[in-house]
């Protein structure tokens, strides 16, 4: 297999043979597929095998791969030069477009990844409030900046313990961990750290512990607790932004965050992240204010062209999200029914075009219950599906991403493979 040979070569010169850990297929114990090309809802690997793709580059490909309008925009922009390290009109147009569709977004800064967006938003929150502590949630992933690589501290110690080598204890000491969908755990942290918490950061829909929707009232409760305690609410919308609706989770759930972060979809597949929100907070960012943040390729003209092309289609296609979300809800409902009829202990969590199968018979509402699922069963499911041409995330703790490019036939073939898995 070409993938095997490529993986062999890759491991000699790239840590683990991949440029991002989840791509190594470690948790499913297989050789990763090296992908050569993609079009629409399909990807093709180095051995010429075709798959229906439900990873979509981990979210960006909401229109499917290699959308003609996105490619054309990239080609056109590239002809005028790849990067200037100077202000360009496209960045103004992108900022105006994002602020026009995202509720409460008054000012925004482009960066180059979701990690960079979150790292910068946290710094903005700390700079604006003059406070150091941060609350995050077990099971929520916000990129790999030091302060966010934290494992829940032990029961007694509310302070974060680094979840990675190379992160000094001091970097996570101010990061407190609460339980997703558990407002009381947040209240307790606010009470124990009165007037010290700069912000609460949350994935409005957990999508990095598998998909875990917010319980009724959870996000509103976070808004209330932040207001009562003078803390900022940060929605990490790197996945949910432009995924659930044009206005992201803020629009979908009707809850206003003070800052929000973006990535993935807004880059159309190119390296783009962004953070923004209330003007009074963003005016603290250099060169206007004292909070420093910078980036050589931030607002890159080719990346802006790709993102603008994709977002314009999302904005201008009538009922884009209504159709995508309704089709996805039907698909996930059918998948859940197939697993149930097959007598498989499985729970299917989904919100809009995000979803995932947990092999468990208990509700999955937080990290603890997600971790309780049968990952060996997931491994068998993954292997069966990929052997049958269905490419889902190679980990239980990720999401399936549907796109407008997934045809009725793609979904029928996928459901048929699931039927054969349970039979
Ligand atoms: P990046 O730095 O990978 O662009 O974004 C970090 C990030 C921030 N916030 C959320 C909610 C995210 O989901 C991510 C990254 N998502 C993962 C997929 N679960 C990226 C895939 C990978 O790490 O290779």
Coordinates of C-alpha atoms and ligand atoms in Angstrom, one line a residue:
X1 CA 0.0 0.0 0.0
X2 CA 1.3 3.4 -0.9
X3 CA -0.1 4.7 2.4
X4 CA 2.0 2.2 4.3
X5 CA 5.2 3.1 2.4
X6 CA 4.5 6.8 2.8
X7 CA 3.9 6.3 6.5
X8 CA 7.2 4.4 6.8
X9 CA 9.0 7.3 5.2
X10 CA 7.0 9.9 7.1
X11 CA 7.9 8.5 10.5
X12 CA 11.6 9.0 9.8
X13 CA 11.3 12.7 9.4
X14 CA 8.0 13.8 11.0
X15 CA 7.1 13.1 14.7
X16 CA 4.7 10.1 14.5
X17 CA 4.6 10.5 10.7
X18 CA 2.0 13.2 10.8
X19 CA 1.7 16.9 11.2
X20 CA -1.2 16.6 13.7
X21 CA -1.6 13.6 16.1
X22 CA -5.2 12.5 15.3
X23 CA -4.2 11.9 11.7
X24 CA -2.0 9.0 12.8
X25 CA -5.0 6.7 13.3
X26 CA -3.4 5.7 16.7
X27 CA -6.7 5.1 18.6
X28 CA -8.0 2.8 15.8
X29 CA -4.6 0.9 15.4
X30 CA -4.4 1.2 11.6
X31 CA -2.0 2.7 9.1
X32 CA -3.3 6.2 8.3
X33 CA -4.6 6.8 4.8
X34 CA -2.5 9.3 2.9
X35 CA -4.9 11.4 0.9
X36 CA -4.0 12.4 -2.6
X37 CA -7.1 14.4 -3.7
X38 CA -10.7 15.3 -2.9
X39 CA -13.7 16.5 -4.7
X40 CA -17.2 17.2 -3.2
X41 CA -18.0 14.6 -0.6
X42 CA -15.3 12.2 -1.7
X43 CA -11.6 11.8 -0.9
X44 CA -9.1 9.5 -2.7
X45 CA -6.1 7.9 -1.0
X46 CA -2.6 7.2 -2.3
X47 CA -3.7 3.8 -3.3
X48 CA -6.5 5.2 -5.5
X49 CA -9.2 4.1 -3.1
X50 CA -12.3 6.4 -2.9
X51 CA -14.2 7.2 0.3
X52 CA -17.2 9.2 1.3
X53 CA -15.7 11.7 3.6
X54 CA -17.3 12.7 6.9
X55 CA -14.2 14.4 8.3
X56 CA -14.1 17.2 5.8
X57 CA -10.7 18.4 7.0
X58 CA -12.2 18.5 10.6
X59 CA -14.9 21.0 9.6
X60 CA -13.8 23.5 7.0
X61 CA -15.4 21.6 4.0
X62 CA -19.0 22.5 4.7
X63 CA -19.5 22.9 0.9
X64 CA -17.5 19.8 0.1
X65 CA -13.9 19.6 -1.2
X66 CA -12.5 21.7 -4.1
X67 CA -15.7 23.8 -4.5
X68 CA -15.3 25.5 -8.0
X69 CA -16.0 29.0 -6.6
X70 CA -13.5 28.6 -3.8
X71 CA -10.8 27.3 -6.2
X72 CA -11.5 30.1 -8.7
X73 CA -11.1 32.7 -5.9
X74 CA -7.8 31.2 -4.8
X75 CA -6.4 31.0 -8.3
X76 CA -7.4 34.6 -9.0
X77 CA -5.9 35.9 -5.7
X78 CA -2.7 33.9 -6.1
X79 CA -2.0 35.5 -9.5
X80 CA -1.7 38.9 -7.7
X81 CA 0.8 37.6 -5.2
X82 CA 0.7 35.2 -2.2
X83 CA 1.5 37.5 0.7
X84 CA 2.4 41.1 1.3
X85 CA 2.7 41.5 5.1
X86 CA 0.6 44.6 4.5
X87 CA -3.0 45.6 4.9
X88 CA -5.3 44.6 2.0
X89 CA -8.9 45.3 1.0
X90 CA -9.8 41.7 1.3
X91 CA -9.2 41.7 5.0
X92 CA -11.5 44.7 5.4
X93 CA -14.2 43.0 3.3
X94 CA -13.8 39.8 5.4
X95 CA -14.0 41.7 8.7
X96 CA -17.1 43.6 7.5
X97 CA -18.7 40.4 6.3
X98 CA -18.1 38.5 9.6
X99 CA -19.3 41.4 11.7
X100 CA -22.4 41.7 9.5
X101 CA -23.6 38.1 10.1
X102 CA -22.3 37.1 13.6
X103 CA -24.4 38.5 16.5
X104 CA -22.5 40.9 18.7
X105 CA -19.4 40.8 16.6
X106 CA -18.3 44.4 16.5
X107 CA -14.5 44.0 15.8
X108 CA -12.4 41.1 14.7
X109 CA -8.7 40.1 14.2
X110 CA -7.6 37.5 11.7
X111 CA -5.0 35.0 12.8
X112 CA -3.8 31.7 11.3
X113 CA -5.3 28.9 13.3
X114 CA -8.0 28.1 15.9
X115 CA -5.2 27.7 18.5
X116 CA -4.0 31.2 17.8
X117 CA -7.5 32.6 17.9
X118 CA -8.2 31.1 21.3
X119 CA -4.8 32.0 22.7
X120 CA -5.4 35.6 21.6
X121 CA -9.0 35.8 22.9
X122 CA -7.9 34.6 26.3
X123 CA -5.1 37.2 26.4
X124 CA -7.6 39.8 25.4
X125 CA -10.0 38.8 28.2
X126 CA -7.2 38.8 30.8
X127 CA -6.0 42.2 29.5
X128 CA -9.5 43.7 29.5
X129 CA -10.5 42.5 33.0
X130 CA -7.1 42.6 34.7
X131 CA -7.8 39.2 36.0
X132 CA -5.7 36.0 35.5
X133 CA -7.9 33.0 36.0
X134 CA -9.8 31.1 33.3
X135 CA -12.5 28.5 33.5
X136 CA -12.7 25.8 30.8
X137 CA -14.5 22.5 30.7
X138 CA -13.2 18.9 30.9
X139 CA -13.5 17.4 27.4
X140 CA -13.5 20.7 25.6
X141 CA -10.5 21.3 23.4
X142 CA -9.4 24.8 22.4
X143 CA -6.1 24.2 20.6
X144 CA -2.7 23.6 22.0
X145 CA -1.6 26.9 23.6
X146 CA 0.0 26.2 27.0
X147 CA -2.8 27.7 29.3
X148 CA -5.4 25.5 27.6
X149 CA -3.5 22.2 27.7
X150 CA -4.8 21.4 31.2
X151 CA -6.2 18.2 32.7
X152 CA -8.8 18.7 35.4
X153 CA -7.0 19.2 38.7
X154 CA -7.7 16.6 41.4
X155 CA -10.9 17.0 43.4
X156 CA -9.2 19.1 46.0
X157 CA -6.9 21.1 43.7
X158 CA -9.0 23.3 41.5
X159 CA -5.9 24.5 39.7
X160 CA -5.1 22.9 36.4
X161 CA -2.4 20.4 36.0
X162 CA -0.5 20.5 32.6
X163 CA -1.9 17.8 30.3
X164 CA 1.3 17.8 28.2
X165 CA 5.0 17.6 28.8
X166 CA 6.8 20.9 28.2
X167 CA 4.0 23.0 29.8
X168 CA 5.3 24.6 33.0
X169 CA 2.9 24.3 36.0
X170 CA 2.8 28.0 36.1
X171 CA 1.1 28.1 32.7
X172 CA -1.9 26.2 33.8
X173 CA -2.1 27.2 37.4
X174 CA -4.7 29.8 36.5
X175 CA -6.8 27.5 34.4
X176 CA -9.7 26.0 36.3
X177 CA -11.7 23.1 35.0
X178 CA -15.4 22.6 35.4
X179 CA -17.8 19.9 34.1
X180 CA -19.7 20.5 30.8
X181 CA -23.4 20.8 31.4
X182 CA -22.9 21.2 35.1
X183 CA -23.6 24.9 36.1
X184 CA -23.0 24.1 39.8
X185 CA -19.3 23.2 39.1
X186 CA -18.9 26.6 37.5
X187 CA -20.7 28.4 40.4
X188 CA -18.3 26.6 42.9
X189 CA -15.3 27.9 41.0
X190 CA -16.6 31.4 40.8
X191 CA -17.2 31.2 44.6
X192 CA -13.8 29.9 45.4
X193 CA -12.0 32.4 43.1
X194 CA -14.1 35.5 43.7
X195 CA -13.2 38.5 41.5
X196 CA -10.2 36.5 40.0
X197 CA -11.8 34.9 36.9
X198 CA -11.3 36.8 33.7
X199 CA -13.4 34.5 31.5
X200 CA -15.2 31.3 31.0
X201 CA -14.4 29.6 27.7
X202 CA -16.6 26.9 26.2
X203 CA -17.3 25.1 23.0
X204 CA -21.0 25.9 22.8
X205 CA -21.4 22.3 21.4
X206 CA -18.8 20.0 22.7
X207 CA -17.2 18.5 19.6
X208 CA -13.9 17.2 20.9
X209 CA -15.1 14.6 23.3
X210 CA -17.3 13.3 20.6
X211 CA -20.4 15.5 20.1
X212 CA -22.0 16.6 23.4
X213 CA -24.8 19.2 23.0
X214 CA -25.4 21.8 25.7
X215 CA -28.2 20.9 28.1
X216 CA -31.3 23.2 28.1
X217 CA -30.3 26.3 30.1
X218 CA -26.5 25.5 30.3
X219 CA -25.3 28.3 28.0
X220 CA -27.8 30.8 29.4
X221 CA -26.5 29.8 32.9
X222 CA -22.9 30.5 31.8
X223 CA -24.0 33.9 30.5
X224 CA -25.7 34.7 33.9
X225 CA -22.8 33.5 36.0
X226 CA -20.3 35.6 33.9
X227 CA -22.5 38.7 34.3
X228 CA -22.9 38.1 38.1
X229 CA -19.2 37.7 38.5
X230 CA -17.8 40.4 36.2
X231 CA -16.2 37.7 33.9
X232 CA -16.3 37.5 30.1
X233 CA -18.0 34.6 28.2
X234 CA -15.9 33.3 25.3
X235 CA -17.6 31.0 22.8
X236 CA -14.9 28.9 21.0
X237 CA -16.7 28.6 17.7
X238 CA -13.8 27.1 15.7
X239 CA -16.1 24.2 15.0
X240 CA -19.6 25.6 15.5
X241 CA -19.0 28.9 13.7
X242 CA -20.7 29.0 10.3
X243 CA -21.5 25.3 11.0
X244 CA -24.7 25.4 13.0
X245 CA -26.0 28.6 11.3
X246 CA -24.6 31.7 9.6
X247 CA -24.3 33.3 13.0
X248 CA -22.9 30.2 14.6
X249 CA -23.9 29.0 18.1
X250 CA -24.7 32.5 19.2
X251 CA -27.5 32.7 16.6
X252 CA -28.4 29.0 16.9
X253 CA -28.9 29.2 20.7
X254 CA -29.7 32.9 21.1
X255 CA -26.9 33.4 23.6
X256 CA -24.5 36.4 23.3
X257 CA -20.8 35.8 24.1
X258 CA -18.4 38.7 24.8
X259 CA -15.7 37.2 22.6
X260 CA -15.8 34.4 20.1
X261 CA -13.2 32.5 18.1
X262 CA -13.3 31.1 14.6
X263 CA -11.3 28.9 12.3
X264 CA -11.9 26.1 9.8
X265 CA -15.0 27.1 7.7
X266 CA -13.9 30.8 7.6
X267 CA -10.8 29.8 5.8
X268 CA -12.5 27.6 3.2
X269 CA -9.7 25.1 3.7
X270 CA -6.8 27.5 4.0
X271 CA -5.0 28.3 7.3
X272 CA -7.3 30.9 8.9
X273 CA -8.4 31.7 12.5
X274 CA -10.1 34.8 14.0
X275 CA -11.2 36.2 17.3
X276 CA -13.5 39.1 18.0
X277 CA -16.5 40.4 19.8
X278 CA -17.3 43.5 21.8
X279 CA -15.6 46.7 20.6
X280 CA -14.6 47.8 24.1
X281 CA -12.6 44.6 24.5
X282 CA -11.1 44.4 21.1
X283 CA -9.9 48.0 21.3
X284 CA -7.4 46.7 23.9
X285 CA -5.6 44.8 21.1
X286 CA -2.3 46.2 19.7
X287 CA -1.6 48.5 18.0
X288 CA -4.7 50.3 19.5
X289 CA -4.3 49.0 23.0
X290 CA -1.9 47.3 25.4
X291 CA -2.6 43.6 24.6
X292 CA 0.0 42.4 22.1
X293 CA -0.8 40.0 19.3
X294 CA 0.6 39.7 15.8
X295 CA 1.1 37.4 12.9
X296 CA 3.2 37.4 9.6
X297 CA 0.5 35.7 7.6
X298 CA -2.6 37.0 9.4
X299 CA -5.2 38.0 6.9
X300 CA -3.3 36.4 4.1
X301 CA -4.8 37.5 0.8
X302 CA -5.1 34.0 -0.7
X303 CA -6.6 32.6 2.5
X304 CA -9.0 35.5 2.7
X305 CA -10.1 34.9 -0.9
X306 CA -10.9 31.2 -0.1
X307 CA -12.8 32.1 3.1
X308 CA -14.7 34.9 1.5
X309 CA -15.8 32.7 -1.4
X310 CA -17.1 30.0 1.0
X311 CA -18.8 32.4 3.4
X312 CA -20.5 34.3 0.6
X313 CA -22.0 31.0 -0.7
X314 CA -23.2 30.1 2.8
X315 CA -24.8 33.6 3.2
X316 CA -26.3 33.8 -0.3
X317 CA -27.7 30.2 -0.7
X318 CA -31.3 30.4 0.3
X319 CA -32.1 28.0 3.2
X320 CA -28.5 26.6 3.2
X321 CA -28.5 25.8 6.9
X322 CA -32.2 24.8 7.1
X323 CA -31.6 22.2 4.3
X324 CA -28.2 21.0 5.6
X325 CA -29.4 20.7 9.2
X326 CA -32.7 19.0 8.3
X327 CA -30.9 16.4 6.0
X328 CA -28.3 15.8 8.8
X329 CA -31.0 15.3 11.4
X330 CA -32.7 12.7 9.2
X331 CA -29.4 11.0 8.5
X332 CA -28.4 10.8 12.2
X333 CA -31.9 9.6 13.1
X334 CA -31.7 6.9 10.5
X335 CA -28.3 5.9 11.7
X336 CA -29.4 5.7 15.3
X337 CA -32.4 3.5 14.3
X338 CA -30.2 1.1 12.4
X339 CA -27.8 0.7 15.4
X340 CA -30.8 0.2 17.7
X341 CA -32.5 -2.3 15.4
X342 CA -29.2 -4.2 15.2
X343 CA -29.2 -4.5 19.0
X344 CA -26.1 -2.4 19.4
X345 CA -25.6 -0.4 22.6
X346 CA -25.1 3.0 21.0
X347 CA -26.1 6.6 21.6
X348 CA -26.1 9.0 18.7
X349 CA -25.5 12.7 19.7
X350 CA -26.0 15.3 17.1
X351 CA -26.6 19.0 16.5
X352 CA -27.2 20.2 13.0
X353 CA -24.6 18.7 10.7
X354 CA -22.4 17.6 13.6
X355 CA -22.8 14.2 15.1
X356 CA -21.2 11.1 16.5
X357 CA -21.9 7.5 17.6
X358 CA -21.0 6.6 21.2
X359 CA -21.0 2.9 21.9
X360 CA -22.7 3.0 25.3
X361 CA -26.2 2.7 26.7
X362 CA -26.1 5.7 28.9
X363 CA -26.7 9.3 27.9
X364 CA -23.5 11.1 27.0
X365 CA -23.7 14.6 28.5
X366 CA -20.1 15.4 29.6
X367 CA -16.5 14.1 29.4
X368 CA -16.9 11.5 32.1
X369 CA -19.9 9.8 30.3
X370 CA -18.1 10.2 26.9
X371 CA -15.0 8.4 28.3
X372 CA -17.2 5.6 29.6
X373 CA -18.1 4.5 26.0
X374 CA -16.7 1.4 24.5
X375 CA -13.8 2.6 22.4
X376 CA -12.9 -1.0 21.4
X377 CA -16.4 -1.2 19.8
X378 CA -15.7 2.2 18.1
X379 CA -12.5 0.8 16.7
X380 CA -14.3 -2.1 15.1
X381 CA -17.0 0.3 13.7
X382 CA -14.3 2.6 12.3
X383 CA -12.4 -0.3 10.7
X384 CA -15.6 -1.7 9.2
X385 CA -16.7 1.6 7.8
X386 CA -13.3 2.5 6.3
X387 CA -13.0 -0.9 4.7
X388 CA -16.4 -0.2 3.1
X389 CA -15.4 3.2 1.8
X390 CA -16.8 5.4 4.5
X391 CA -14.2 7.7 6.1
X392 CA -15.2 8.9 9.6
X393 CA -12.9 10.4 12.2
X394 CA -10.3 7.9 13.5
X395 CA -11.3 8.5 17.1
X396 CA -14.3 8.2 19.3
X397 CA -13.7 11.7 20.6
X398 CA -14.3 13.6 17.4
X399 CA -17.3 14.5 15.2
X400 CA -18.8 13.5 11.9
X401 CA -19.2 16.6 9.7
X402 CA -21.9 16.6 6.9
X403 CA -21.7 19.0 4.0
X404 CA -24.0 20.2 1.3
X405 CA -21.9 18.0 -1.1
X406 CA -23.1 14.8 0.6
X407 CA -25.7 13.4 -1.9
X408 CA -28.7 11.2 -1.0
X409 CA -26.7 8.4 -2.5
X410 CA -23.7 9.0 -0.2
X411 CA -26.0 9.0 2.8
X412 CA -27.8 5.8 1.6
X413 CA -24.5 4.0 1.0
X414 CA -23.3 5.0 4.5
X415 CA -26.5 3.8 6.1
X416 CA -26.3 0.6 4.2
X417 CA -22.7 0.0 5.5
X418 CA -23.9 0.7 9.0
X419 CA -26.7 -1.9 8.4
X420 CA -24.1 -4.5 7.4
X421 CA -21.9 -3.6 10.4
X422 CA -24.7 -4.4 12.8
X423 CA -25.9 -7.6 11.0
Ligands
LIG1 P1 -6.5 24.6 15.1 O1 -5.3 25.2 15.9 O2 -6.3 23.1 15.0 O3 -6.8 25.3 13.8 O4 -7.8 24.8 16.0 C1 -7.8 24.4 17.4 C2 -9.2 24.2 17.9 C3 -9.8 25.2 18.7 N1 -11.0 25.0 19.1 C4 -11.8 24.0 18.8 C5 -13.2 23.9 19.3 C6 -11.3 23.0 17.9 O5 -12.0 21.9 17.6 C7 -9.9 23.1 17.5 C8 -9.3 22.0 16.6 N2 -10.1 20.9 16.2 C9 -9.4 19.6 15.9 C10 -10.5 18.6 15.6 N3 -11.2 18.2 16.8 C11 -8.4 19.8 14.9 C12 -7.9 18.5 14.3 C13 -6.5 18.3 14.6 O6 -6.1 18.6 15.8 O7 -5.7 17.8 13.8

